PDB file of C-alpha atoms in Angstrom:
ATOM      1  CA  UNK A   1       0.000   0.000   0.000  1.00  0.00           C
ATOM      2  CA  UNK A   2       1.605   2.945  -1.288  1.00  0.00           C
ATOM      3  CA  UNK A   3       1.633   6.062   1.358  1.00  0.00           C
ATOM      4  CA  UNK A   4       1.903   9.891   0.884  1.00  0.00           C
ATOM      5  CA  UNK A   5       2.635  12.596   3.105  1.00  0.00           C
ATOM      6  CA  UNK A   6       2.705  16.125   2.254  1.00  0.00           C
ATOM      7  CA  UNK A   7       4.528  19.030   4.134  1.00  0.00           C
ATOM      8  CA  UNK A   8       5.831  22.427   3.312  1.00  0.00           C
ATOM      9  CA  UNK A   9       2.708  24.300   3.421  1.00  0.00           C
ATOM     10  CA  UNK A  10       2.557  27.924   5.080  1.00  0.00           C
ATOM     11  CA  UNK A  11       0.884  31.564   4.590  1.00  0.00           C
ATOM     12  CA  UNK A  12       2.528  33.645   2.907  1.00  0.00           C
ATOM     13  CA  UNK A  13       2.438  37.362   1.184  1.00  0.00           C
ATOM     14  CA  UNK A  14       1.349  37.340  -2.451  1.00  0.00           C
ATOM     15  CA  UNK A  15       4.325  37.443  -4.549  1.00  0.00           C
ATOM     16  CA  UNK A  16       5.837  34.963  -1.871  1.00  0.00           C
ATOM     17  CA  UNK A  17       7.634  31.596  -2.704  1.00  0.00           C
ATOM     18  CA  UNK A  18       6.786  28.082  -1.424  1.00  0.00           C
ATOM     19  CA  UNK A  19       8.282  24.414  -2.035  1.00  0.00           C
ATOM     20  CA  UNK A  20       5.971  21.637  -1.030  1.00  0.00           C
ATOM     21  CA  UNK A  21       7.576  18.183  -0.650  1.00  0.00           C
ATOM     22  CA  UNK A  22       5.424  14.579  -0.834  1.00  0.00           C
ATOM     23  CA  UNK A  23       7.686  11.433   0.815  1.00  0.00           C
ATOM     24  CA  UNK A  24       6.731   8.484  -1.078  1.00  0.00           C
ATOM     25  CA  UNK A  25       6.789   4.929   0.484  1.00  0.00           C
ATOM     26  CA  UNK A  26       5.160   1.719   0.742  1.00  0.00           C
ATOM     27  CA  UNK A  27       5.704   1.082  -2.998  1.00  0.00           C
ATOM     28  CA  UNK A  28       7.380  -1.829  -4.944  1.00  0.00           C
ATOM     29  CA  UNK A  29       8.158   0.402  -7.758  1.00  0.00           C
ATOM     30  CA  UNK A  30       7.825   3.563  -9.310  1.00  0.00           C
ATOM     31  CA  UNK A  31       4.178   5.023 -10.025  1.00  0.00           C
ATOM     32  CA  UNK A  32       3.730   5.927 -13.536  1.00  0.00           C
ATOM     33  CA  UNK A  33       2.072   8.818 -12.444  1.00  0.00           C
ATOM     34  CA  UNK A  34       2.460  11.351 -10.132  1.00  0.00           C
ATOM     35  CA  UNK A  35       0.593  14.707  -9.589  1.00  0.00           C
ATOM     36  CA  UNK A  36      -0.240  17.997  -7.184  1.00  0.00           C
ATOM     37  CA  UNK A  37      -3.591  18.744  -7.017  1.00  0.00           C
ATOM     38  CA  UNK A  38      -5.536  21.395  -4.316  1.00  0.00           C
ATOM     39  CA  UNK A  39      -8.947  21.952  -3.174  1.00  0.00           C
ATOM     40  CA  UNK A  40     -10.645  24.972  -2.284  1.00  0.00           C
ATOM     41  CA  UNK A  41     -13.724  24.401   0.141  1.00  0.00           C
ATOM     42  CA  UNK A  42     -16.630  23.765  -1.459  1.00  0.00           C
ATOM     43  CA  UNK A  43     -15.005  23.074  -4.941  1.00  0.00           C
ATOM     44  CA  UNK A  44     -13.612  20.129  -6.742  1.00  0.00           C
ATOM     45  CA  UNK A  45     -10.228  18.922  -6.613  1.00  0.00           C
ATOM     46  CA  UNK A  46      -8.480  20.433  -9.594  1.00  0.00           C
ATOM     47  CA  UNK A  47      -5.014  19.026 -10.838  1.00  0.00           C
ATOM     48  CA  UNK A  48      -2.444  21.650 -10.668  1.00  0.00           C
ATOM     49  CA  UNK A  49       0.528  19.663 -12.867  1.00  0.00           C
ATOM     50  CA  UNK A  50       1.642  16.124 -12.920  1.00  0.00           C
ATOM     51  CA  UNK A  51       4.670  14.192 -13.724  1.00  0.00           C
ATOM     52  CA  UNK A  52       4.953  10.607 -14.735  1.00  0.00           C
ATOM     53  CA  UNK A  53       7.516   8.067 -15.421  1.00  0.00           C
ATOM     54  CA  UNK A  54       9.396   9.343 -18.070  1.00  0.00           C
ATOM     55  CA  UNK A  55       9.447  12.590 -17.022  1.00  0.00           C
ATOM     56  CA  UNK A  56       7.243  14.206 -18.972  1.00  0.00           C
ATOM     57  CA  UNK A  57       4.585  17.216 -17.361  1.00  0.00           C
ATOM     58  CA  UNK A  58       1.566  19.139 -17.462  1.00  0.00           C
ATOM     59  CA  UNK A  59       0.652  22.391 -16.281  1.00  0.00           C
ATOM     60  CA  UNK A  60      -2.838  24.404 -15.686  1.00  0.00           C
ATOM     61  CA  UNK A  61      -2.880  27.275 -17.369  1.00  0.00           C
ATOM     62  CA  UNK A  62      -2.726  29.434 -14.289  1.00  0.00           C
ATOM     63  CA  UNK A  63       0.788  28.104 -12.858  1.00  0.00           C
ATOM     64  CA  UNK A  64       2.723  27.943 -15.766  1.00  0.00           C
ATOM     65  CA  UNK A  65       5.757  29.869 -15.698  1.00  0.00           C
ATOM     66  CA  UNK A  66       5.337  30.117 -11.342  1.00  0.00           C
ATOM     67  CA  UNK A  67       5.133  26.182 -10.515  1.00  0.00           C
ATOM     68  CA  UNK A  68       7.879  23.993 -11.512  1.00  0.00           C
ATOM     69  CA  UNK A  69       6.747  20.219 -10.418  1.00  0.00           C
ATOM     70  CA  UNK A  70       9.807  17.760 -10.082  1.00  0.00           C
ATOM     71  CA  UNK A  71      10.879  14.702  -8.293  1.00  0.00           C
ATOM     72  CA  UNK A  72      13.640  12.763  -6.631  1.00  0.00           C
ATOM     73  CA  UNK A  73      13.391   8.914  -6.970  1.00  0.00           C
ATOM     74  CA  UNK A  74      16.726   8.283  -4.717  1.00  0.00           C
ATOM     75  CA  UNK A  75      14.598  10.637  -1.910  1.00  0.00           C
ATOM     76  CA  UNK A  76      11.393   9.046  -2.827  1.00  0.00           C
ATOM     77  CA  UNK A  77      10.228  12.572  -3.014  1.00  0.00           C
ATOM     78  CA  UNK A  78       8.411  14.705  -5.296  1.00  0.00           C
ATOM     79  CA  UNK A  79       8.046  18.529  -4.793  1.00  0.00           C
ATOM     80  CA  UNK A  80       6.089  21.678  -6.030  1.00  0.00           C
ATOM     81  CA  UNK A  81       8.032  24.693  -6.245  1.00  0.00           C
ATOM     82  CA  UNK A  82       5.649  27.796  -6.253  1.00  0.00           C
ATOM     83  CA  UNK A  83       6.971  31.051  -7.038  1.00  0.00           C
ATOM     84  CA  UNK A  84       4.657  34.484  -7.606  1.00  0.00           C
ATOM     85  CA  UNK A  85       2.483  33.361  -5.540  1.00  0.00           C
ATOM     86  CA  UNK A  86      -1.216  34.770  -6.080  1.00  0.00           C
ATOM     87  CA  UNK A  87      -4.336  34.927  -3.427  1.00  0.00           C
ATOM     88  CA  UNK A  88      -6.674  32.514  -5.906  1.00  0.00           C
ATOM     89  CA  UNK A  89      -3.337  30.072  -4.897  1.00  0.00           C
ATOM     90  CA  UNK A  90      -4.363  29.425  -1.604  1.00  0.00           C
ATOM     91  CA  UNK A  91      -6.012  26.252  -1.169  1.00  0.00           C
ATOM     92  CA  UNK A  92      -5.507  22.707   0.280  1.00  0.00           C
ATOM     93  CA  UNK A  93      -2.255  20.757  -1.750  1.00  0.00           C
ATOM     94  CA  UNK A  94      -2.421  17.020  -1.901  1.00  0.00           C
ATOM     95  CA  UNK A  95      -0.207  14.948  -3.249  1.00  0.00           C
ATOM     96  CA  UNK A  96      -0.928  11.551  -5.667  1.00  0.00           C
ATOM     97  CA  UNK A  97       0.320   8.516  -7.211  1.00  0.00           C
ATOM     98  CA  UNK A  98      -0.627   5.723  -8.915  1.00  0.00           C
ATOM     99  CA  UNK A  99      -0.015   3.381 -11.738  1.00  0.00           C
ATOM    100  CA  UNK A 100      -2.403   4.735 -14.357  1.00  0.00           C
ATOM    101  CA  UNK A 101      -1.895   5.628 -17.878  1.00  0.00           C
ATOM    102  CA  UNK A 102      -3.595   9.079 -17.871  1.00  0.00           C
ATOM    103  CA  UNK A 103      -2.021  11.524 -15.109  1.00  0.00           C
ATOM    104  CA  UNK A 104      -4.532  13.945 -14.960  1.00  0.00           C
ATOM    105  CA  UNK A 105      -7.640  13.674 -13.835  1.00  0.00           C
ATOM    106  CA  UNK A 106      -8.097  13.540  -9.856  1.00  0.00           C
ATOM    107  CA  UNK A 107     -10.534  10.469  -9.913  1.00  0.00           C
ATOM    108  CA  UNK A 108      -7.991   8.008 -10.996  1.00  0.00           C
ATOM    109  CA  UNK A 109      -5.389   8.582  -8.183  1.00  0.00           C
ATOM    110  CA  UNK A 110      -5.684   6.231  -5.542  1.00  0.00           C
ATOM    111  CA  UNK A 111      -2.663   6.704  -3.585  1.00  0.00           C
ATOM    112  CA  UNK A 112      -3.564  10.236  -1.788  1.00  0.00           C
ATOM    113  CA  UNK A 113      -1.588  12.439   0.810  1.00  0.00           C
ATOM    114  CA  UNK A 114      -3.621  14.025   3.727  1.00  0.00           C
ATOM    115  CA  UNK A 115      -2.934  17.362   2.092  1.00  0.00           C
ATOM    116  CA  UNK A 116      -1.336  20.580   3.123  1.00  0.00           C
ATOM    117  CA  UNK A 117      -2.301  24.042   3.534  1.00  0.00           C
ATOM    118  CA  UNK A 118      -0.620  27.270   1.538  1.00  0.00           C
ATOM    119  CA  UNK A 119      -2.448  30.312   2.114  1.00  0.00           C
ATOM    120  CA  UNK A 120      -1.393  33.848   0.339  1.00  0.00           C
ATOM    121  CA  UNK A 121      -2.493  36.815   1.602  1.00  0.00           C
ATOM    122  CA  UNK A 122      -2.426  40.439   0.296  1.00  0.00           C
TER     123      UNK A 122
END
């Protein structure tokens, strides 16, 4: 049973800089797929970019150019590097993985992190 756990989150002052980390464990071998995704209360869980196997990733359209998703397999880790950080940022960040084909769409993670919180304030 692969496990997840997320930490890094904080509040910060828009224009502020953040680096999540998710520890990865449990697992046999590497997931295909691995992604950040956050959750504002009340809304869906929206991916926010994902990374899989060979390296390759995606972006929403609203973090490109200020996230930078990447991972270390010899830590096990995978991060989220957030610069220009924006008040619509702030939201609860989970982490996922899982052996799947397709990376991004939040229903087809089951491997899930309890989440952590990055707030940005004016």
């Amino acid at each position: 049973q692969m496990q997840l756990v997320e930490s890094g989150g904080d509040s910060v002052q828009v224009g502020g800089s953040l680096r999540l980390s998710c520890v990865v464990s449990g697992h046999t071998y590497s997931p295909d797929c691995m992604g950040w995704f956050r959750q504002v209360s009340g809304k869906e869980r929206e991916v926010v970019t994902t990374i899989d196997t060979n390296g390759s990733t995606f972006y929403e359209d609203s973090v490109k150019g200020r996230f930078t998703i990447s991972k270390d397999n010899s830590k096990n880790t995978l991060y989220l590097q957030m610069n220009s950080l924006k008040p619509e940022d702030t939201a609860m960040y989970y982490c996922a993985a899982d052996y799947i084909f397709r990376c991004r769409r939040p229903d087809d993670y089951r491997y899930w992190g309890q989440g952590t919180q990055v707030t940005v304030s004016a």
